[in-house]
Coordinates of C-alpha atoms in Angstrom, one line a residue:
X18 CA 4.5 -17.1 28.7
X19 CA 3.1 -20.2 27.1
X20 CA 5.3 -20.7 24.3
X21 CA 9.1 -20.5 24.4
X22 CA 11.0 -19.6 21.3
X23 CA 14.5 -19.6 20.0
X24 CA 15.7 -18.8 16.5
X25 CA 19.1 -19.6 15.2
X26 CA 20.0 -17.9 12.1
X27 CA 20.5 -20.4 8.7
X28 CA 22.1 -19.6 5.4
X29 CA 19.9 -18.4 2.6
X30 CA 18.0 -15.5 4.4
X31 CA 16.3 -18.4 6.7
X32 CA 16.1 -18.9 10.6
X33 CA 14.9 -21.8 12.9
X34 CA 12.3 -21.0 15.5
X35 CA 12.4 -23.7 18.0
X36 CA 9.6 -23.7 19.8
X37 CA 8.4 -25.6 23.7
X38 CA 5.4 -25.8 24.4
X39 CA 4.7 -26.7 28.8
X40 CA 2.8 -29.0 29.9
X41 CA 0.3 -26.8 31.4
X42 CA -0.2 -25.2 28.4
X43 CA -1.1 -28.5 26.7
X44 CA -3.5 -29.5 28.9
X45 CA -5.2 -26.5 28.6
X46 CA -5.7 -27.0 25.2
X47 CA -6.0 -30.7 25.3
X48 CA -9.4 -30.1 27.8
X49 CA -10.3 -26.8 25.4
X50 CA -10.8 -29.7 22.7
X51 CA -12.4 -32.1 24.7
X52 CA -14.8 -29.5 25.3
X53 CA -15.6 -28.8 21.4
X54 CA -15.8 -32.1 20.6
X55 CA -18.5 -32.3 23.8
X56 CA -20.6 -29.5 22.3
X57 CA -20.4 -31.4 19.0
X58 CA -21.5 -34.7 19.7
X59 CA -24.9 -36.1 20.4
X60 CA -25.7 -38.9 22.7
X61 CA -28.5 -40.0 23.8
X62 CA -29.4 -38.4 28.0
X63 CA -27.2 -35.8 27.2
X64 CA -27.4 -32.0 26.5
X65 CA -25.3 -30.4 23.8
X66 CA -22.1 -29.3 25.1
X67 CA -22.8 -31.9 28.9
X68 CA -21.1 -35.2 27.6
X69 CA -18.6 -35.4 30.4
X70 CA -15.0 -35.8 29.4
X71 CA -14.6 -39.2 30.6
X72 CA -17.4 -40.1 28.1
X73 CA -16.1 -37.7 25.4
X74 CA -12.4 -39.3 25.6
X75 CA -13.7 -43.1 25.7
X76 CA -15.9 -42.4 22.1
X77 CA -13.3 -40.6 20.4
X78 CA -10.3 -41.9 22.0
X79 CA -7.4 -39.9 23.4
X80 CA -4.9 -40.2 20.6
X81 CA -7.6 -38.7 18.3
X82 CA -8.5 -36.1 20.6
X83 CA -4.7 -35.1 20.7
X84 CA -4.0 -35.2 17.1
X85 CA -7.0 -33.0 16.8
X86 CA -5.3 -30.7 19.8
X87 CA -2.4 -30.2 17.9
X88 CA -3.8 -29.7 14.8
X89 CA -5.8 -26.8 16.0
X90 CA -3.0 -25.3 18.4
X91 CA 0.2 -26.0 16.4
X92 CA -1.0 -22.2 14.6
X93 CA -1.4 -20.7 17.7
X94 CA 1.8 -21.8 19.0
X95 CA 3.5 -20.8 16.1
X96 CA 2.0 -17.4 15.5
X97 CA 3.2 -16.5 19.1
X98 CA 6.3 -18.1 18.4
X99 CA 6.6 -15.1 15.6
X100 CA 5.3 -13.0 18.1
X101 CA 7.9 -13.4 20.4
X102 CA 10.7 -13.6 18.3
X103 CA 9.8 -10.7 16.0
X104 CA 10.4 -12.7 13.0
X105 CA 8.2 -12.3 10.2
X106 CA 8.3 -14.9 7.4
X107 CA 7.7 -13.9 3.8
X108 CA 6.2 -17.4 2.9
X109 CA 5.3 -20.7 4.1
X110 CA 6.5 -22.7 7.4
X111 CA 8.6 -25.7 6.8
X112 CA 7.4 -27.5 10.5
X113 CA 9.2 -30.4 12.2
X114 CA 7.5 -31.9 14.7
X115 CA 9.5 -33.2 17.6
X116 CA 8.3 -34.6 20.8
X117 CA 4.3 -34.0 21.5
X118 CA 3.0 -35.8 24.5
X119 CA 0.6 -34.2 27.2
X120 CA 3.8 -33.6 29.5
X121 CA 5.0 -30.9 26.6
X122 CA 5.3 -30.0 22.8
X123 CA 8.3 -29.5 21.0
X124 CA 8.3 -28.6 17.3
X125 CA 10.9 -26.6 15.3
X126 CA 9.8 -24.0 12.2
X127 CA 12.0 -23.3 9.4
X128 CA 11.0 -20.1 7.6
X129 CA 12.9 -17.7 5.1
X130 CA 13.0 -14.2 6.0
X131 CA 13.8 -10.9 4.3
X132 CA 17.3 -10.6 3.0
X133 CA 19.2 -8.2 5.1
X134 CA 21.1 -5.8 2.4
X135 CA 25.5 -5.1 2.2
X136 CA 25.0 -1.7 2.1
X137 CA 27.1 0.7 0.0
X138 CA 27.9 4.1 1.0
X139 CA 24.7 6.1 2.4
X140 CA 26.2 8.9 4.2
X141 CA 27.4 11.9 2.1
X142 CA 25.8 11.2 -1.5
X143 CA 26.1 13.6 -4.2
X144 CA 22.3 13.7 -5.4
X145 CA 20.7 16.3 -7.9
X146 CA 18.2 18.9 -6.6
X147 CA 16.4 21.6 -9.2
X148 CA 16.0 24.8 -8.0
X149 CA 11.9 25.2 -6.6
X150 CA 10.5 27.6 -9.5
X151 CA 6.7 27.6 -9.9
X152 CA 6.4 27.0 -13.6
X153 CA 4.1 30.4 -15.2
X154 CA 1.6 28.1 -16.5
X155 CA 0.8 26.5 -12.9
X156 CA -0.3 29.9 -11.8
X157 CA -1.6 30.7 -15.0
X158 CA -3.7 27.4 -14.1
X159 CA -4.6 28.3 -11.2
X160 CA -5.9 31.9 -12.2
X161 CA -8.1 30.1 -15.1
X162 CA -9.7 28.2 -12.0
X163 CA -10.9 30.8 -9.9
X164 CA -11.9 32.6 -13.3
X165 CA -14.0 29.4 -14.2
X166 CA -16.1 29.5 -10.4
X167 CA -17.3 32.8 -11.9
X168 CA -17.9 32.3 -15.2
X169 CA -21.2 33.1 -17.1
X170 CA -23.4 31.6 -19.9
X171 CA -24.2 34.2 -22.7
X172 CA -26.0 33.0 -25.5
X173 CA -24.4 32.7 -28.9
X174 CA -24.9 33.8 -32.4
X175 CA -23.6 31.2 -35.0
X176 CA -22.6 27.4 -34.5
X177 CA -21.4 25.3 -31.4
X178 CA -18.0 24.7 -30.8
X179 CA -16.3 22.2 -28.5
X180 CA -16.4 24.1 -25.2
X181 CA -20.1 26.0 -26.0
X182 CA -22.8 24.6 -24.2
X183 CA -26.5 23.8 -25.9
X184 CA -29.8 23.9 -24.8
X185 CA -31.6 21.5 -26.4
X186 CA -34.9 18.9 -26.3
X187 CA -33.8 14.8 -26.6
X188 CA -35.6 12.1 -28.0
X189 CA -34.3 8.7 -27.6
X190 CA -35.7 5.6 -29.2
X191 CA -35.2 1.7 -28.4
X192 CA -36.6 -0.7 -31.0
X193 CA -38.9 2.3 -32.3
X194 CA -40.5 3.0 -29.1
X195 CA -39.3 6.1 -27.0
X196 CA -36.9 5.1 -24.2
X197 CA -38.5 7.1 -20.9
X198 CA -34.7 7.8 -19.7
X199 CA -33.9 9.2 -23.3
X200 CA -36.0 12.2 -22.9
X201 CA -35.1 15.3 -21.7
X202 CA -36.6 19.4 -22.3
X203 CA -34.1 22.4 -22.2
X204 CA -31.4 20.4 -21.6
X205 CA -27.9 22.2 -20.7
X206 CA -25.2 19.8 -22.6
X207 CA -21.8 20.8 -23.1
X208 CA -19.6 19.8 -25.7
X209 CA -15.9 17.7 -25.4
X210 CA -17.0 17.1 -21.9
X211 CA -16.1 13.3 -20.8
X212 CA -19.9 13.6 -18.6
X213 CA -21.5 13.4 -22.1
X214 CA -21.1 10.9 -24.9
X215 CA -19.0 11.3 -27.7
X216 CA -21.2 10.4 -30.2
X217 CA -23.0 13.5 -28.9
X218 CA -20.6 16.0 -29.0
X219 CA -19.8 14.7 -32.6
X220 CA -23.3 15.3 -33.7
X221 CA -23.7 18.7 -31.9
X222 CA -20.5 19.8 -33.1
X223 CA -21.2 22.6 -35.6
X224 CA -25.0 22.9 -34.9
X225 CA -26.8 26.4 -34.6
X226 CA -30.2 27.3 -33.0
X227 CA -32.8 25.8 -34.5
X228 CA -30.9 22.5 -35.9
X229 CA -32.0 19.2 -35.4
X230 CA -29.5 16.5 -35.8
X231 CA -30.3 12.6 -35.4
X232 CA -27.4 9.8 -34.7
X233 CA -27.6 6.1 -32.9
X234 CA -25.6 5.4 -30.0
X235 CA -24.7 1.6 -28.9
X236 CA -24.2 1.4 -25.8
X237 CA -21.1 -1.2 -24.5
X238 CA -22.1 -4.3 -22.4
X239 CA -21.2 -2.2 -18.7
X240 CA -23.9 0.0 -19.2
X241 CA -27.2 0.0 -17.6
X242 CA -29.5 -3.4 -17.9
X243 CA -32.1 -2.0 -19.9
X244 CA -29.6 -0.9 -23.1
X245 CA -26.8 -2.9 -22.6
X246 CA -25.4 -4.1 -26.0
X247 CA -28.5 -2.2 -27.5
X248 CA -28.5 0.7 -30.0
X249 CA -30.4 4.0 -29.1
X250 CA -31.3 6.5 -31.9
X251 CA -31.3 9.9 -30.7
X252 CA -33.2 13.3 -32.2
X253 CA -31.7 16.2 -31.1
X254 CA -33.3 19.7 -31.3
X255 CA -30.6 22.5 -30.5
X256 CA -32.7 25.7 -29.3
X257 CA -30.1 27.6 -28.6
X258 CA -26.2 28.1 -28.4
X259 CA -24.2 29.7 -25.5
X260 CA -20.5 30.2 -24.4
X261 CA -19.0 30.6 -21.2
X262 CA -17.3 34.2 -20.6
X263 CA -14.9 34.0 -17.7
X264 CA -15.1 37.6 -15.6
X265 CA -11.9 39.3 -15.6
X266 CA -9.1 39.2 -13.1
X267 CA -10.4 42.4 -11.2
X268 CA -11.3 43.3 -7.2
X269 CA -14.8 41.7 -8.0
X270 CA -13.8 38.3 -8.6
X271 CA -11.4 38.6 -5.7
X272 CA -14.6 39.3 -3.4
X273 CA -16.3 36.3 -4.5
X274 CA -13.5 34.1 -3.7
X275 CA -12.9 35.6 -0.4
X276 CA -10.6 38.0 -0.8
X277 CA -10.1 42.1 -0.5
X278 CA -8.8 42.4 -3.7
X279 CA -7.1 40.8 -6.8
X280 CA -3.8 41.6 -5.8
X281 CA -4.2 40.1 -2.4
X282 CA -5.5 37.2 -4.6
X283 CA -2.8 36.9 -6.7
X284 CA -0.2 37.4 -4.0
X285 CA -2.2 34.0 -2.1
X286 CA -2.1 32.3 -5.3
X287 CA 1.5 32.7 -5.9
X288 CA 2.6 32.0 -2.4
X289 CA 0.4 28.6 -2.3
X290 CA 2.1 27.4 -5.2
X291 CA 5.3 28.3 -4.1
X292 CA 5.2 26.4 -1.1
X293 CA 3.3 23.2 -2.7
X294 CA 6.3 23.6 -5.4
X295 CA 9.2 23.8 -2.8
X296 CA 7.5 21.0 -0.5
X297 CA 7.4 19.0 -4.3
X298 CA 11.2 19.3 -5.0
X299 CA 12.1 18.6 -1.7
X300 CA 10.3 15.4 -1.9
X301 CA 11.8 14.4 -5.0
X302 CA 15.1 15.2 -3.4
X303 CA 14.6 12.8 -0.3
X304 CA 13.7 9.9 -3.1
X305 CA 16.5 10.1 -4.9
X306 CA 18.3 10.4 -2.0
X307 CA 16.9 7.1 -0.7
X308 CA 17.4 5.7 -4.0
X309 CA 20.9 6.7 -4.4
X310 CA 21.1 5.1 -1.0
X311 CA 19.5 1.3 -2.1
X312 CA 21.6 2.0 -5.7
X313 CA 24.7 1.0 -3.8
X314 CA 23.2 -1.7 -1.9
X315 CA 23.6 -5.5 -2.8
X316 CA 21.2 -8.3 -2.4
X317 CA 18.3 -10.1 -4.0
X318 CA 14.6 -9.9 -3.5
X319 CA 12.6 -13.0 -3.2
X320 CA 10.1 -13.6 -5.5
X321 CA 7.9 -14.4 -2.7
X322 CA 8.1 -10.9 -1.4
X323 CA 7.4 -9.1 -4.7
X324 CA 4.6 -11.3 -5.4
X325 CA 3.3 -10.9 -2.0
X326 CA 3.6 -6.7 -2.4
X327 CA 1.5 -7.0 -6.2
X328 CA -1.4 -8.7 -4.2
X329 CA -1.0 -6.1 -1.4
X330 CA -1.8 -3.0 -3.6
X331 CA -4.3 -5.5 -5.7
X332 CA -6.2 -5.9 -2.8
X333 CA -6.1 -2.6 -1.4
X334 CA -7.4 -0.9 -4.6
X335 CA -10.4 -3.1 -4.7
X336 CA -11.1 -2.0 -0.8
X337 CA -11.3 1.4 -2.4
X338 CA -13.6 1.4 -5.5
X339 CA -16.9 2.1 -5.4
X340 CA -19.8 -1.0 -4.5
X341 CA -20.5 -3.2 -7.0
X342 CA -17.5 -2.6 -8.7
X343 CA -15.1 -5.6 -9.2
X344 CA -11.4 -5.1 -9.7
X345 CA -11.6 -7.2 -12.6
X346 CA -14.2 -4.6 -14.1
X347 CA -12.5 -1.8 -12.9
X348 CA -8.8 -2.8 -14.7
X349 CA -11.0 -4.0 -17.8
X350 CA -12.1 0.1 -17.8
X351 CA -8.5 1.1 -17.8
X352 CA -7.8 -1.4 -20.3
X353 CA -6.1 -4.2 -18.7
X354 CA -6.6 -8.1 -17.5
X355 CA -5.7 -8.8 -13.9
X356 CA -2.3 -10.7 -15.2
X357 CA -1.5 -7.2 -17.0
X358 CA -1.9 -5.4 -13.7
X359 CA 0.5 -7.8 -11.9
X360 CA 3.1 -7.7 -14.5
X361 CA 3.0 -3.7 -14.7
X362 CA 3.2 -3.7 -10.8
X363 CA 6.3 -6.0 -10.1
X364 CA 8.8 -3.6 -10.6
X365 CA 7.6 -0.6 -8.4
X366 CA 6.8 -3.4 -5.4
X367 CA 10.4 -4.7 -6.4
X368 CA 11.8 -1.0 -5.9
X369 CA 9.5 -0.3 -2.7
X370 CA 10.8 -3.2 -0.7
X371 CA 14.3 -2.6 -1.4
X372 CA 13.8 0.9 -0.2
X373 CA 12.0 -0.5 2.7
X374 CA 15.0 -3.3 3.5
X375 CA 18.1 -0.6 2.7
X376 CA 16.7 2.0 5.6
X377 CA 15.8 -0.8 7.7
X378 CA 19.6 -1.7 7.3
X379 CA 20.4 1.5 7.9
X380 CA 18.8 2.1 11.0
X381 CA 20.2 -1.2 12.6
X382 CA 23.6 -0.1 11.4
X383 CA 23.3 2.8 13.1
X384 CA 22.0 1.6 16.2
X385 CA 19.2 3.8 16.0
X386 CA 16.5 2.9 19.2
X387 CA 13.7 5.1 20.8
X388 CA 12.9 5.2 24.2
X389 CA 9.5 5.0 25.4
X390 CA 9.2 8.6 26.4
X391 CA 10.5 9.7 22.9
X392 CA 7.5 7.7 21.0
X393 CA 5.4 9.4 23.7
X394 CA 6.5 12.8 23.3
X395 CA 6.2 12.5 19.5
X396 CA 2.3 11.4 20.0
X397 CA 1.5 14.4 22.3
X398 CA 3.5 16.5 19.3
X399 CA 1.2 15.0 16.8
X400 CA -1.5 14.9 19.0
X401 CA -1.4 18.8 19.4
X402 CA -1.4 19.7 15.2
X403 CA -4.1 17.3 15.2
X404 CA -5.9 19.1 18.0
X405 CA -6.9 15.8 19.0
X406 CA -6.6 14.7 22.8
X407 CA -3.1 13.4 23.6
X408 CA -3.9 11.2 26.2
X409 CA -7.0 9.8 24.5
X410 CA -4.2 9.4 21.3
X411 CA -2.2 7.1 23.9
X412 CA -4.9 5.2 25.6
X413 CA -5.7 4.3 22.1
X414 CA -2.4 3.4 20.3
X415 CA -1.7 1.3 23.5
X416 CA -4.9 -0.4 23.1
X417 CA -4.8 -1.2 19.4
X418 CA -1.5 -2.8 19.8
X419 CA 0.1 -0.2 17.4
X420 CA 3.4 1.3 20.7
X421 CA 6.1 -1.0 19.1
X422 CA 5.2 -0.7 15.3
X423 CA 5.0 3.5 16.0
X424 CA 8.4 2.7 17.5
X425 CA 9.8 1.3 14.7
X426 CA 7.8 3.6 12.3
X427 CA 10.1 6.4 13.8
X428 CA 13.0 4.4 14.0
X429 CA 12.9 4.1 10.3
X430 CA 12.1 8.0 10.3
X431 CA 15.3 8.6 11.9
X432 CA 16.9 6.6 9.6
X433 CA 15.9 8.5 6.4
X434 CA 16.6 11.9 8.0
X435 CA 19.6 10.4 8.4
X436 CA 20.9 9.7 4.7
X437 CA 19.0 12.3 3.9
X438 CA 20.5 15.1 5.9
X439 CA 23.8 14.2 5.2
X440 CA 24.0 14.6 1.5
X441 CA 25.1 17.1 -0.4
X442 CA 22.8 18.8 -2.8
X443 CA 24.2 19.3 -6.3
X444 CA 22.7 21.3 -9.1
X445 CA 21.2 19.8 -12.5
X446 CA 24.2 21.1 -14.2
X447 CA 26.2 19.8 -12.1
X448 CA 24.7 16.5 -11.8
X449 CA 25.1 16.2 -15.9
X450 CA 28.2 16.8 -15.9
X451 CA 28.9 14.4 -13.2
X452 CA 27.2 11.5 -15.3
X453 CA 28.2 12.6 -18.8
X454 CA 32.6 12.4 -17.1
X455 CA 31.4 8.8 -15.2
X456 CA 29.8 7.4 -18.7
X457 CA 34.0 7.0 -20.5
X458 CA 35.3 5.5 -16.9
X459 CA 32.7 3.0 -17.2
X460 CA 33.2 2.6 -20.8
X461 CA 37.1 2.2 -20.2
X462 CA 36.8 -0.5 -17.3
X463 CA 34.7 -2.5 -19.7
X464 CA 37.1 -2.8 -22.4
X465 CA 40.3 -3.3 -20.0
X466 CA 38.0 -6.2 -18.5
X467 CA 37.3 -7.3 -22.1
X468 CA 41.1 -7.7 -23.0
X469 CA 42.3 -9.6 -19.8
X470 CA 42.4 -13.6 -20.8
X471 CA 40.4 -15.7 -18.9
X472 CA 40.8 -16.8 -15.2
X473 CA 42.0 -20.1 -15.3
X474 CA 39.1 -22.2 -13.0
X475 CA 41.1 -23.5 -10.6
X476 CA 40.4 -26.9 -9.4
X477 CA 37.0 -27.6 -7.5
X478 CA 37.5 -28.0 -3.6
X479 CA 35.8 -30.4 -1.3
X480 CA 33.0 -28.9 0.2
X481 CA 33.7 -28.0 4.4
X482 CA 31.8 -30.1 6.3
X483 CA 28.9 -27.8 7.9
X484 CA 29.4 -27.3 11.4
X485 CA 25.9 -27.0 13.0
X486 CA 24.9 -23.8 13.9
X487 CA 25.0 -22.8 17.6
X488 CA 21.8 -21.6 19.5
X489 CA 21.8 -18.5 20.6
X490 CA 20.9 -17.1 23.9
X491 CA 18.5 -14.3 22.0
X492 CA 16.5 -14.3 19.3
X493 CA 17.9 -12.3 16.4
X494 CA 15.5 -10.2 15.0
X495 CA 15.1 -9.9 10.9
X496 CA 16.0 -6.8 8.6
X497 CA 12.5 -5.9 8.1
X498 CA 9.3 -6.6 9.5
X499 CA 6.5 -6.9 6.8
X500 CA 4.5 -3.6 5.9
X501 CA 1.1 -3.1 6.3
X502 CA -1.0 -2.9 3.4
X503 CA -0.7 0.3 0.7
X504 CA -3.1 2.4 0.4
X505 CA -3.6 3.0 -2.9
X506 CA -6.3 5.4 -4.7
X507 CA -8.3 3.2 -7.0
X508 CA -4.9 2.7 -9.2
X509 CA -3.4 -0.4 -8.8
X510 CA 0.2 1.0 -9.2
X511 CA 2.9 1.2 -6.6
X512 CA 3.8 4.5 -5.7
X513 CA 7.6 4.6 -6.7
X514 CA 8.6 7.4 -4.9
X515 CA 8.1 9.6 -1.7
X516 CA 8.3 8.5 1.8
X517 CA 5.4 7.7 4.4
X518 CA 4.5 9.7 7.1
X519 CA 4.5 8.2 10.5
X520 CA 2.8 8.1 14.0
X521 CA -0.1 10.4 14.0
X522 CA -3.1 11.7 11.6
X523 CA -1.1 14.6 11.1
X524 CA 2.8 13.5 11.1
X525 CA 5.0 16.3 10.3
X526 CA 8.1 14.3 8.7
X527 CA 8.0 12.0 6.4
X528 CA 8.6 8.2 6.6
X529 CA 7.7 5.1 8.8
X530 CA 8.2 1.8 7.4
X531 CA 7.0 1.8 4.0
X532 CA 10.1 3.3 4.2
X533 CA 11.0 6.5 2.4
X534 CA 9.3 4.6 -0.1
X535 CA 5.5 4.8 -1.0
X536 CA 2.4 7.2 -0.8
X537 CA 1.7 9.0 2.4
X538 CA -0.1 6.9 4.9
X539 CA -0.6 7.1 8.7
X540 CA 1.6 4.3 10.2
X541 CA 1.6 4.6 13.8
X542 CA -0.8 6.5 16.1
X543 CA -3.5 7.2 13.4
X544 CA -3.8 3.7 12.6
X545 CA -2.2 1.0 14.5
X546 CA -1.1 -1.6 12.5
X547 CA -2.5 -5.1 13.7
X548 CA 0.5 -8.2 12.7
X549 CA -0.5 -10.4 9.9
X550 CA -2.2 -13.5 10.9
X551 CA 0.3 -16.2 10.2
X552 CA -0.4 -18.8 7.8
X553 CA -1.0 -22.3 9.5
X554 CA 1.9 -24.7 9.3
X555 CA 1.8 -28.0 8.1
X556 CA 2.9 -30.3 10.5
X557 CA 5.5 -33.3 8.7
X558 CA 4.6 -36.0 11.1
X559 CA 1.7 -36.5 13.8
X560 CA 2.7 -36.5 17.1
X561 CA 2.7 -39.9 19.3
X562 CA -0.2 -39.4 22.2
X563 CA 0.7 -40.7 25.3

């Protein structure tokens, strides 16, 4: 191992890395930058990339070529440093800079870590679950679907309606002359749709067969090139009216969806949405489980973190929208400048990482580990309802890095099924009347606070003089390593709720390290998670070359 590492733990949620560097290690990268600068330079009876060291070291000059050494490797060093140790900062290095010769680098990295929570009690909570009843209208819903895929145009005797469709010819003008994309014969448009304009369904509103109806439409300054900003009078001929008819709920619209008959449909309906309703409540429960869980814990997030999370889920959502499309143009669509967008997402990142940090807490409270063959066995497992190839699964998880962060991805799991199978379910009813008897304790405790007098301050101490902290023989490991990116769907907002599934592209609990906490996401074996590249650190002094 190139690098050696040590960490001793600080106050204020910080550690020291102190990091060696050998000698052999230093001369590799000392002759690694004598050979850039050799393919850099140009001197005359020499090829690119052939000056010979001994020429290379006497024009730049071997203090220069080690400053340049360690400014290149000092990142290096101290990314495998982090690698090593396990720690994961959650902003910039503070780097001391001890001995550097070519005999061996020293250099010692201050960083701040997550806070590592006092947890409350997480074992045996008292948390709300409603009974799992598929509201009426949901399958009412649902029916009205399947209805719609069979549904019929008949044409219609009086005037159009929102929900009627017309046939109609269009005429569009720009600047008096017709617009060749403004014209259109027999068009089918129908009415209150968001596919159409407004201003259309406003003018057709109320028109019969035969009407013509005329109206300018301005078009907003994201459309198309050619009308941007520009106004477009339309003529509109309406040669007819229909309205849908949806078939009835019989055998024959069964058959066309697949099915024997309508009770056999109705019977799949209802079961469907039973299940997606139970699988629904249950989720909720395991939130507010979790939540009841970080409600008792106590410590701070750093700024750093939740600012860190909002550019996360910033950047993620503008991986997902379509080409072309900015997130700044995207958020001006939903009505919002980039600032608005952080401010709204602050406090679901807030509540995400203290999800994250709590079970992370948990799970090193409880000692909870994996072996290897566990993590394997849950692979061939996930493997399996994938129908994918275990062994391929494996060869590729091993390959992409991704064994220890599945390992901790269950780890976490374990945790949550933890807190999660040890409450105790309580009714709504129940739950209200829980609150509503807790609501005049509280109320009493204030006012008896409110009467005591004032604790006399008593009189200020010298501060203890600060021992230095010892090293330790192992380096202590953080509360929480940093999560990979969120997925999000093209909405900048954090999910608040649920809990990630880990391990493989079909994981069966949920979980993994986004902790209890955010939208489902493959973690482990689906898509190994690759550590974030550490940012360089700033070296406070340059080291003396020998």
């Amino acid at each position: 191992m190139p690098v050696a590492a040590e960490v001793i733990t600080l106050e204020d949620d910080q550690v020291r890395i102190d990091i060696s560097v050998p000698e052999d290690e230093v001369r590799k990268q000392f002759d690694r930058t004598v050979k850039e600068t050799s393919a850099r330079m140009r001197i005359p009876g020499f090829r690119p990339g052939k000056v010979p060291a001994g020429i290379v070291i006497q024009r730049v000059g071997r203090e220069g070529l080690f400053a340049q050494m360690i400014d290149r490797a000092l990142n290096d060093w101290y990314r495998e440093a982090l690698g090593t140790t396990g720690i994961e900062p959650i902003d910039s290095p503070e780097v001391d800079l001890g001995d550097a010769t070519e005999q061996g680098v020293a250099f010692a990295v201050t960083v701040k870590v997550p806070p590592t929570p006092v947890l409350g009690t997480y074992k045996g909570l008292e948390v709300m679950k409603e009974p799992a009843e598929t509201p009426a209208d949901a399958i009412e819903e649902e029916i009205t679907r399947v209805r719609e895929q069979g549904a019929r145009l008949e044409d219609k005797d009086g005037a159009a309606g929102i929900g009627d469709f017309v046939v109609a010819d269009i005429d569009g003008t720009l600047d008096g002359e017709d617009l060749p994309q403004a014209q259109s014969r027999d068009q089918l448009v129908e009415l209150g749709t968001n596919r159409i304009l407004p201003e259309f369904t406003e003018a057709l509103d109320g028109a019969k067969a035969g009407d013509s109806v005329s109206f300018d439409v301005t078009y907003p300054e994201d459309a198309p090139e050619e009308i941007r900003g520009k106004t477009v009078a339309y003529s509109i001929t309406v040669q007819k009216v229909q309205e849908k008819v949806l078939p009835e709920v019989d055998d024959a619209l069964a058959e066309t969806v697949g099915f024997a008959s309508a009770a056999e449909m109705l019977e799949e309906i209802e079961q469907r949405l039973a299940t997606a309703t139970e699988r629904a409540v249950e989720e909720r429960f395991r939130r507010r489980v979790i939540d009841a869980a970080v409600a008792g814990a106590d410590f701070q997030v750093p700024a750093a973190m939740i600012e860190r999370r909002v550019e996360e889920i910033l950047h993620d959502t503008s991986h997902q929208l379509p080409q072309g499309v900015t997130l700044e143009q995207y958020l001006a669509m939903q009505g919002q400048t980039l600032d608005q967008a952080r401010d709204g997402l602050r406090t679901d990142a807030e509540l995400s990482i203290r999800r994250e940090l709590v079970v992370a807490a948990v799970a090193d409270a409880e000692g909870i580990t994996l072996t290897d063959d566990e993590i394997e066995a849950r692979v061939r497992s996930d493997a399996a309802d994938a129908g994918r190839d275990p062994e391929e699964l494996l060869r590729a998880l091993r390959k992409a890095g991704g064994w220890d962060n599945l390992r901790e991805d269950l780890r976490i799991e374990r945790a949550v099924d933890l807190i999660v199978e040890s409450a105790t379910q309580i009714s709504p009813e129940e739950a209200e009347a829980r609150d509503a008897a807790s609501e005049p304790a509280a109320a009493t405790a204030e006012e008896e606070t409110a009467k005591k007098p004032a604790a006399k301050k008593p009189a200020a101490k010298p501060a203890a003089k600060k021992e230095p902290a010892a090293k330790k023989p192992a380096a202590k490991k953080p509360a929480a390593k940093k999560p990979a990116a969120t997925k999000t769907a093209a909405k900048p907002a954090a999910k608040a709720g649920g809990t990630t599934t880990s391990s493989t592209a079909a994981a069966k609990k949920p979980a993994a390290k986004k902790a209890a906490t955010s939208s489902a996401k493959g973690s482990g074996t689906a898509a190994a998670k690759k550590p974030a590249a550490a940012k360089k650190p700033a070296a406070k002094k340059k080291p003396d070359a020998e």
